[in-house]
XYZ file of C-alpha atoms in Angstrom:
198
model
C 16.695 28.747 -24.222
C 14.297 29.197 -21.053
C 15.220 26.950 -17.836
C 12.054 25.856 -16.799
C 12.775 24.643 -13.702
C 11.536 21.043 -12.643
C 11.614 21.674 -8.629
C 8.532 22.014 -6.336
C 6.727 25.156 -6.797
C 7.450 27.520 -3.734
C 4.831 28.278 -1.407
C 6.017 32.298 -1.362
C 6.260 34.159 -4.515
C 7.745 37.723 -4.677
C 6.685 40.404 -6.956
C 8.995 42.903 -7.729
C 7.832 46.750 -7.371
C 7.033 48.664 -10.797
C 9.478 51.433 -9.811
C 12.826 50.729 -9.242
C 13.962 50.999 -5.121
C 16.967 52.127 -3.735
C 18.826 48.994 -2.361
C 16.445 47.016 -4.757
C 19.477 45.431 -6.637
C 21.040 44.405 -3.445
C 17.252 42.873 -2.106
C 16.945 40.536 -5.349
C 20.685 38.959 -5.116
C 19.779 38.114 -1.190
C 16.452 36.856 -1.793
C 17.589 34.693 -4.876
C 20.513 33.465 -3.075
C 18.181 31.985 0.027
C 15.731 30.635 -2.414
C 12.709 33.177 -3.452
C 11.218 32.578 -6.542
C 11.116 36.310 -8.032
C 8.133 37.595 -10.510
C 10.257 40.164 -12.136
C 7.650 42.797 -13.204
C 9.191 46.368 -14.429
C 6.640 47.674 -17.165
C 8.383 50.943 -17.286
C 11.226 49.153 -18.793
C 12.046 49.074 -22.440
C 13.419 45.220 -23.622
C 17.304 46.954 -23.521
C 17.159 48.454 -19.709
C 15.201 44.760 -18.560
C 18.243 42.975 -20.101
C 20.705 45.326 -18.514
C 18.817 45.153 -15.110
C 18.684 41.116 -15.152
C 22.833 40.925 -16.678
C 23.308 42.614 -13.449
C 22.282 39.636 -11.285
C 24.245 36.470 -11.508
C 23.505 33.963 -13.752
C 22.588 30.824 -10.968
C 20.554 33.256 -9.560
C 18.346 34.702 -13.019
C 17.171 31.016 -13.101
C 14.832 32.360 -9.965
C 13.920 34.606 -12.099
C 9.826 34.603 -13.788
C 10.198 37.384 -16.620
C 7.150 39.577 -16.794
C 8.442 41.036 -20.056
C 9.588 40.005 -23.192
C 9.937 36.466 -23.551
C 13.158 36.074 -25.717
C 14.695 38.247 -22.907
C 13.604 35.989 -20.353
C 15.505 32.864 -23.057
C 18.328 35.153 -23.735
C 19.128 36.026 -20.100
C 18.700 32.553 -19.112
C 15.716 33.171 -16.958
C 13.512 30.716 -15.141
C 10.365 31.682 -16.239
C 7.862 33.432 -18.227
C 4.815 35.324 -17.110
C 2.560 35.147 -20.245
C 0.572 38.379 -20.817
C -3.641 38.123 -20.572
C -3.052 37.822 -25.343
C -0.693 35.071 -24.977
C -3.237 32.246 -24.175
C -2.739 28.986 -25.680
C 0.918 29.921 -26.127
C 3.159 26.280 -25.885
C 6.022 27.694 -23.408
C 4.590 26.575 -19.766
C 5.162 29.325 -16.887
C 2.724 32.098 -14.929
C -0.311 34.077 -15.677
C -2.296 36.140 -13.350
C -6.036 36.734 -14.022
C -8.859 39.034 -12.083
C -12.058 36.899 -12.837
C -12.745 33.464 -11.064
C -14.273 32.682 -14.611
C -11.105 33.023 -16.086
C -8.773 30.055 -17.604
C -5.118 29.165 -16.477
C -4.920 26.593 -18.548
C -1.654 26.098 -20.827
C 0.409 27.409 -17.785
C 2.546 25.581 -14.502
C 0.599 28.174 -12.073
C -1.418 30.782 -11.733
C -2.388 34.165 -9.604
C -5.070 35.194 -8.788
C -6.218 38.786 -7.117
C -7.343 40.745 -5.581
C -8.204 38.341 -2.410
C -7.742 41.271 0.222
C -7.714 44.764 0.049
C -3.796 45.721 -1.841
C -1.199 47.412 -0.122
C 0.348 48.934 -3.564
C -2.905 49.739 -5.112
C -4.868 51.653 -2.441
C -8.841 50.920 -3.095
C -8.226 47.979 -5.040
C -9.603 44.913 -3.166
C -11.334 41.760 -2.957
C -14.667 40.945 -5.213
C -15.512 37.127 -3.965
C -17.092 35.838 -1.216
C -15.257 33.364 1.073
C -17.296 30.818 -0.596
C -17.005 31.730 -4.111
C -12.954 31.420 -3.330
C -13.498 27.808 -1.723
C -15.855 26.630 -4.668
C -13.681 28.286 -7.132
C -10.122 26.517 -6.060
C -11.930 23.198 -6.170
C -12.034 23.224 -10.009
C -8.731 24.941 -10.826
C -6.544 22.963 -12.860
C -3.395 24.153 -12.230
C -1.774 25.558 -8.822
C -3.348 29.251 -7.918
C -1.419 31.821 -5.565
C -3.817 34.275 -3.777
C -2.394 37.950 -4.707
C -3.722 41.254 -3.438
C -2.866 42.642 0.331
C -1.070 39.537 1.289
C 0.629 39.458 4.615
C 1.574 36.921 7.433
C -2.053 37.174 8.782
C -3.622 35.983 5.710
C -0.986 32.363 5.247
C -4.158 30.441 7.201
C -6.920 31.668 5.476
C -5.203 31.375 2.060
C -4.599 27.794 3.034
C -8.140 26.534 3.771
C -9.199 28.320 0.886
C -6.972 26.007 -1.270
C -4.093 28.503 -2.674
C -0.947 26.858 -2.961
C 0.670 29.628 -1.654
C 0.324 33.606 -1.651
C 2.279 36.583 -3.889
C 3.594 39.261 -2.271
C 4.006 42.858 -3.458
C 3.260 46.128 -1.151
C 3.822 44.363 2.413
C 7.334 42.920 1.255
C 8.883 46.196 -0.047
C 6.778 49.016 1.848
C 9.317 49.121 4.724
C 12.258 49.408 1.932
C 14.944 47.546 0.246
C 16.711 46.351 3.191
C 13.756 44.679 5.331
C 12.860 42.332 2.346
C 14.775 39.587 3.491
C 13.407 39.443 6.434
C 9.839 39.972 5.371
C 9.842 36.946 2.869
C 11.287 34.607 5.927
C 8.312 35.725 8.106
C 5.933 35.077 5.334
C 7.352 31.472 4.562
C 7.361 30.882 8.079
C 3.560 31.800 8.766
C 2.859 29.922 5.505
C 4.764 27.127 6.834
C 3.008 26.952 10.509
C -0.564 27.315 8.971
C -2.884 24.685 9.043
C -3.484 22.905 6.022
Protein backbone atom coordinates (compact mmCIF):
# COMPACT_ATOMS: atom_id res chain seq x y z
CA UNK A 1 0.00 0.00 0.00
CA UNK A 2 1.52 3.63 -0.71
CA UNK A 3 2.29 5.87 2.55
CA UNK A 4 1.13 9.02 1.54
CA UNK A 5 2.47 11.01 3.96
CA UNK A 6 0.21 13.63 5.86
CA UNK A 7 3.21 16.12 6.99
CA UNK A 8 3.88 19.64 5.57
CA UNK A 9 5.20 19.60 2.16
CA UNK A 10 9.03 20.50 2.25
CA UNK A 11 10.16 23.61 0.88
CA UNK A 12 13.40 21.65 -0.92
CA UNK A 13 12.79 18.79 -3.14
CA UNK A 14 15.68 16.62 -4.52
CA UNK A 15 15.77 14.98 -7.81
CA UNK A 16 17.80 12.17 -8.18
CA UNK A 17 20.34 12.05 -11.31
CA UNK A 18 19.25 9.68 -14.36
CA UNK A 19 22.62 7.89 -14.16
CA UNK A 20 23.59 6.24 -11.26
CA UNK A 21 26.76 8.21 -9.15
CA UNK A 22 29.42 6.81 -7.37
CA UNK A 23 28.71 7.43 -3.60
CA UNK A 24 25.02 7.98 -4.79
CA UNK A 25 23.73 5.14 -2.44
CA UNK A 26 25.54 6.57 0.45
CA UNK A 27 24.06 10.48 -0.58
CA UNK A 28 20.27 9.17 -0.47
CA UNK A 29 20.55 7.29 3.12
CA UNK A 30 22.14 10.82 4.52
CA UNK A 31 19.77 13.02 2.90
CA UNK A 32 16.69 10.80 3.92
CA UNK A 33 17.93 10.43 7.33
CA UNK A 34 18.08 14.55 7.88
CA UNK A 35 14.78 14.93 6.22
CA UNK A 36 14.91 15.49 2.18
CA UNK A 37 12.04 14.56 0.43
CA UNK A 38 13.69 12.50 -2.61
CA UNK A 39 12.03 12.43 -6.34
CA UNK A 40 13.51 9.14 -7.20
CA UNK A 41 13.82 9.37 -11.03
CA UNK A 42 16.06 6.45 -12.78
CA UNK A 43 14.40 5.90 -16.34
CA UNK A 44 17.19 3.68 -17.34
CA UNK A 45 15.93 1.28 -14.85
CA UNK A 46 13.84 -1.72 -15.60
CA UNK A 47 10.84 -2.30 -12.63
CA UNK A 48 13.41 -5.35 -11.14
CA UNK A 49 16.82 -3.10 -10.79
CA UNK A 50 14.31 0.09 -9.27
CA UNK A 51 13.09 -2.47 -6.66
CA UNK A 52 16.55 -3.73 -5.96
CA UNK A 53 17.96 -0.10 -5.84
CA UNK A 54 15.06 1.16 -3.33
CA UNK A 55 15.33 -2.60 -1.01
CA UNK A 56 18.71 -1.22 -0.59
CA UNK A 57 17.65 1.82 1.46
CA UNK A 58 15.94 1.30 4.73
CA UNK A 59 12.52 1.02 5.03
CA UNK A 60 11.78 4.46 7.49
CA UNK A 61 13.70 6.05 5.08
CA UNK A 62 11.80 4.75 1.39
CA UNK A 63 8.77 6.58 2.97
CA UNK A 64 10.92 9.88 1.71
CA UNK A 65 10.85 8.37 -1.15
CA UNK A 66 8.43 9.96 -4.49
CA UNK A 67 8.71 6.95 -7.10
CA UNK A 68 9.13 8.22 -10.61
CA UNK A 69 8.52 4.70 -11.91
CA UNK A 70 6.19 2.11 -11.64
CA UNK A 71 3.60 2.68 -9.25
CA UNK A 72 3.02 -0.83 -7.65
CA UNK A 73 6.83 -0.59 -7.00
CA UNK A 74 6.50 2.55 -5.31
CA UNK A 75 3.23 0.36 -3.03
CA UNK A 76 5.34 -2.67 -2.89
CA UNK A 77 8.51 -0.99 -1.57
CA UNK A 78 6.56 1.00 0.76
CA UNK A 79 7.37 4.28 -0.82
CA UNK A 80 6.06 7.73 -0.02
CA UNK A 81 5.01 8.80 -3.15
CA UNK A 82 4.15 8.60 -6.69
CA UNK A 83 5.17 10.84 -9.53
CA UNK A 84 2.32 10.27 -12.07
CA UNK A 85 3.57 10.25 -15.70
CA UNK A 86 2.15 13.31 -18.25
CA UNK A 87 -0.88 9.76 -19.43
CA UNK A 88 -1.80 9.25 -15.94
CA UNK A 89 -4.11 12.34 -15.51
CA UNK A 90 -7.18 11.95 -13.62
CA UNK A 91 -5.60 8.92 -11.96
CA UNK A 92 -7.26 8.67 -8.02
CA UNK A 93 -3.75 8.01 -6.11
CA UNK A 94 -2.71 11.78 -4.99
CA UNK A 95 1.22 12.54 -5.32
CA UNK A 96 3.60 14.68 -8.02
CA UNK A 97 3.51 15.62 -11.60
CA UNK A 98 5.77 17.91 -13.39
CA UNK A 99 4.53 19.78 -16.51
CA UNK A 100 6.43 22.31 -19.16
CA UNK A 101 3.40 24.57 -20.18
CA UNK A 102 1.88 27.26 -17.76
CA UNK A 103 -1.41 26.10 -19.58
CA UNK A 104 -1.06 22.88 -18.24
CA UNK A 105 -3.33 21.17 -15.33
CA UNK A 106 -2.03 19.75 -11.91
CA UNK A 107 -5.07 18.97 -10.88
CA UNK A 108 -5.78 15.38 -9.23
CA UNK A 109 -2.26 15.68 -7.58
CA UNK A 110 -0.76 17.03 -3.75
CA UNK A 111 1.95 19.22 -5.83
CA UNK A 112 3.33 20.02 -8.73
CA UNK A 113 6.72 21.11 -10.78
CA UNK A 114 7.07 23.16 -12.93
CA UNK A 115 10.27 24.00 -15.40
CA UNK A 116 12.24 25.21 -16.85
CA UNK A 117 12.27 28.66 -14.69
CA UNK A 118 16.14 29.27 -15.30
CA UNK A 119 18.49 28.10 -17.61
CA UNK A 120 19.26 23.90 -16.33
CA UNK A 121 22.39 22.83 -15.06
CA UNK A 122 21.80 19.00 -16.29
CA UNK A 123 20.31 19.88 -19.55
CA UNK A 124 22.69 22.45 -21.11
CA UNK A 125 20.45 24.88 -23.52
CA UNK A 126 17.36 24.02 -21.92
CA UNK A 127 15.94 27.13 -20.16
CA UNK A 128 13.29 29.37 -19.19
CA UNK A 129 10.19 30.31 -21.71
CA UNK A 130 8.02 32.86 -19.34
CA UNK A 131 8.33 36.17 -18.53
CA UNK A 132 8.65 37.23 -14.86
CA UNK A 133 5.14 38.22 -15.19
CA UNK A 134 3.65 35.36 -16.89
CA UNK A 135 5.27 33.27 -13.70
CA UNK A 136 3.57 35.81 -11.13
CA UNK A 137 0.10 35.73 -13.02
CA UNK A 138 0.43 32.11 -13.57
CA UNK A 139 1.04 30.98 -9.65
CA UNK A 140 -1.95 33.10 -8.75
CA UNK A 141 -4.39 30.55 -10.26
CA UNK A 142 -2.61 27.27 -9.47
CA UNK A 143 -4.56 25.01 -7.49
CA UNK A 144 -2.29 22.98 -5.94
CA UNK A 145 1.39 23.80 -4.50
CA UNK A 146 4.03 24.37 -7.61
CA UNK A 147 7.95 23.91 -7.12
CA UNK A 148 10.01 26.00 -9.64
CA UNK A 149 12.47 23.32 -11.42
CA UNK A 150 15.15 24.09 -13.98
CA UNK A 151 18.78 25.67 -12.91
CA UNK A 152 17.81 26.05 -9.35
CA UNK A 153 20.41 27.20 -6.93
CA UNK A 154 20.73 29.24 -3.61
CA UNK A 155 20.56 32.51 -5.69
CA UNK A 156 17.26 31.82 -7.10
CA UNK A 157 15.31 30.82 -3.17
CA UNK A 158 14.14 34.84 -3.31
CA UNK A 159 13.00 35.15 -6.58
CA UNK A 160 11.20 31.77 -6.52
CA UNK A 161 9.51 33.09 -3.43
CA UNK A 162 7.92 36.34 -4.70
CA UNK A 163 7.00 34.55 -7.63
CA UNK A 164 4.75 32.28 -5.45
CA UNK A 165 6.57 28.66 -5.67
CA UNK A 166 6.27 26.84 -2.62
CA UNK A 167 9.58 25.83 -2.86
CA UNK A 168 12.25 24.88 -5.66
CA UNK A 169 13.57 21.16 -7.12
CA UNK A 170 16.91 20.58 -7.39
CA UNK A 171 18.81 18.43 -9.88
CA UNK A 172 22.32 19.53 -11.64
CA UNK A 173 23.52 22.10 -8.80
CA UNK A 174 22.94 19.39 -5.96
CA UNK A 175 24.92 16.49 -7.54
CA UNK A 176 27.40 18.35 -10.06
CA UNK A 177 30.13 18.58 -7.37
CA UNK A 178 29.54 14.62 -6.64
CA UNK A 179 28.06 12.23 -4.27
CA UNK A 180 29.67 13.41 -1.23
CA UNK A 181 28.87 17.34 -1.32
CA UNK A 182 25.04 16.61 -1.50
CA UNK A 183 24.47 16.92 1.98
CA UNK A 184 25.78 19.88 2.25
CA UNK A 185 24.30 21.39 -0.86
CA UNK A 186 20.60 20.59 0.18
CA UNK A 187 21.37 22.40 3.79
CA UNK A 188 22.54 25.54 1.89
CA UNK A 189 19.55 25.44 -0.30
CA UNK A 190 17.01 25.03 2.70
CA UNK A 191 18.82 27.60 4.39
CA UNK A 192 18.64 30.34 1.52
CA UNK A 193 15.03 29.15 1.06
CA UNK A 194 14.54 29.61 4.63
CA UNK A 195 16.16 33.34 4.94
CA UNK A 196 14.26 34.57 1.76
CA UNK A 197 11.69 36.96 1.95
CA UNK A 198 8.34 35.83 1.58
Amino acid sequence: MLLLVAKPLPSVLVITPEQHLPGEQQALEGLLAAGARIHLRKPGLEAAALSHFLAALPDEARRGITLHGPRDVAEDLGCGGWHHPQASAGNELRGSRSWHRLSEPCAGVDYGLLSPIWPSTSKPGYGPMWTVEQLRHAAQTWPVPVYALGGVTPAHCTRARALGFAGVAVLGWLWQAGAATTLDRWHELRCAWDSAAP
